[in-house]
Tab-separated table of C-alpha atoms in Angstrom:
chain	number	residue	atom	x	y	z
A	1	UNK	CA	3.601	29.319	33.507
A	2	UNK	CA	6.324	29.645	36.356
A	3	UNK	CA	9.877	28.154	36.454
A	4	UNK	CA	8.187	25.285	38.548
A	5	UNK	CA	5.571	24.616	36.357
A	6	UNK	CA	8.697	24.537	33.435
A	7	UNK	CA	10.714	22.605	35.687
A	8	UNK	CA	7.977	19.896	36.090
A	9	UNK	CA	7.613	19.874	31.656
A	10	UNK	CA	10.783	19.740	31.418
A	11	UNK	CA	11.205	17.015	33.849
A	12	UNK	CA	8.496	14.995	31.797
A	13	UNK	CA	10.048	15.729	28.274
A	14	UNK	CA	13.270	14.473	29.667
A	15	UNK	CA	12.101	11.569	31.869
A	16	UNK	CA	14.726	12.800	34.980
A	17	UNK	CA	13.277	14.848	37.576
A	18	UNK	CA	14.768	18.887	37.076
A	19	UNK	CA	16.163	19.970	40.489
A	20	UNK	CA	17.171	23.888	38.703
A	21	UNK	CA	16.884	25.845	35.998
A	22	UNK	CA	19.566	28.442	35.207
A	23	UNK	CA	19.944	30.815	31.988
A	24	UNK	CA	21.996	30.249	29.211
A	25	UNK	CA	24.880	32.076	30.926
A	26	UNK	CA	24.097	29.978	34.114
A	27	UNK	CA	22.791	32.129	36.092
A	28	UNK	CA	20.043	30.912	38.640
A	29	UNK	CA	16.158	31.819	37.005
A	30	UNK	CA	14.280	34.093	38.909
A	31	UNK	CA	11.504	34.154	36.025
A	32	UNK	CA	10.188	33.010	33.047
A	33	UNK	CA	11.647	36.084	31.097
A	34	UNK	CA	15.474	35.090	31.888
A	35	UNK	CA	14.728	32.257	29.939
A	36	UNK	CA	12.408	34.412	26.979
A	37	UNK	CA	14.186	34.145	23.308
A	38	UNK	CA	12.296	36.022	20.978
A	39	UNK	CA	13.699	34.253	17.992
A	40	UNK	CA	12.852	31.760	17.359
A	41	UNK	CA	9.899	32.521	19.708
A	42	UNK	CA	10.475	30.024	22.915
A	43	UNK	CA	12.323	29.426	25.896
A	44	UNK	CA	16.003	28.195	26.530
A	45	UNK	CA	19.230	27.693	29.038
A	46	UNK	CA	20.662	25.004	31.233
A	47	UNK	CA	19.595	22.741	33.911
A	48	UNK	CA	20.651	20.611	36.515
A	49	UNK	CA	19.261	17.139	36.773
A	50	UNK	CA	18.439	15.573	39.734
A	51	UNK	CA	21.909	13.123	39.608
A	52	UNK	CA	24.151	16.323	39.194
A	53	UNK	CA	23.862	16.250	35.410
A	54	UNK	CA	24.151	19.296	33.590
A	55	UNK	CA	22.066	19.972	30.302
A	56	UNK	CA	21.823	22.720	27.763
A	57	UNK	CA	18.009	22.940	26.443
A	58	UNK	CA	16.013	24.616	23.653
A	59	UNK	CA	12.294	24.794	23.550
A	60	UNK	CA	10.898	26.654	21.103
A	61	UNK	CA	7.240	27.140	19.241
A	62	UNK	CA	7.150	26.099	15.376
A	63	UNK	CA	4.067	27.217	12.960
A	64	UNK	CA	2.742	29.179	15.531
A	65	UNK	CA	1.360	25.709	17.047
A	66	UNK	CA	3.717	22.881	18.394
A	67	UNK	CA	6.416	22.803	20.797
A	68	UNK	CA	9.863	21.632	19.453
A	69	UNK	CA	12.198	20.311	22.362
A	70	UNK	CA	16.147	19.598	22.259
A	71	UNK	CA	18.609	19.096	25.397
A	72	UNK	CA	22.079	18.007	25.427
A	73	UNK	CA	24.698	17.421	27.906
A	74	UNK	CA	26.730	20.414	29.015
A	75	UNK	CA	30.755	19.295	28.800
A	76	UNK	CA	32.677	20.636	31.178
């Protein structure tokens, strides 16, 4: 998987079309490992929506077999 193949997931998860990703520190994502948590095993940081929104998201493997998925609104 590449950030464009997570940006286009992430863009169906969250019905909104994903113009970036960026790490949980904000920094742009070059590849998948800036956005690598090892626990809980998965994937994580902030992106930009296509209207300028800002989210914080979380996806993360439970049981070793399905994807869990959260995203909320970055403040500020």
């Amino acid at each position: 998987m590449t950030p464009e193949d997570l940006k286009a997931d992430l863009s169906e998860r969250l019905g909104q079309r994903v113009s970036e990703l960026f790490t949980r520190e904000g920094n742009p994502v070059v590849e998948m490992t800036d956005l690598y948590q090892p626990s809980p095993a998965g994937f994580g940081g902030q992106l930009r929506l296509r209207d300028g929104s800002r989210m914080a998201w979380e996806l993360w493997l439970e049981d070793g077999e399905s994807w869990n998925f959260h995203a909320s609104p970055v403040v500020g």
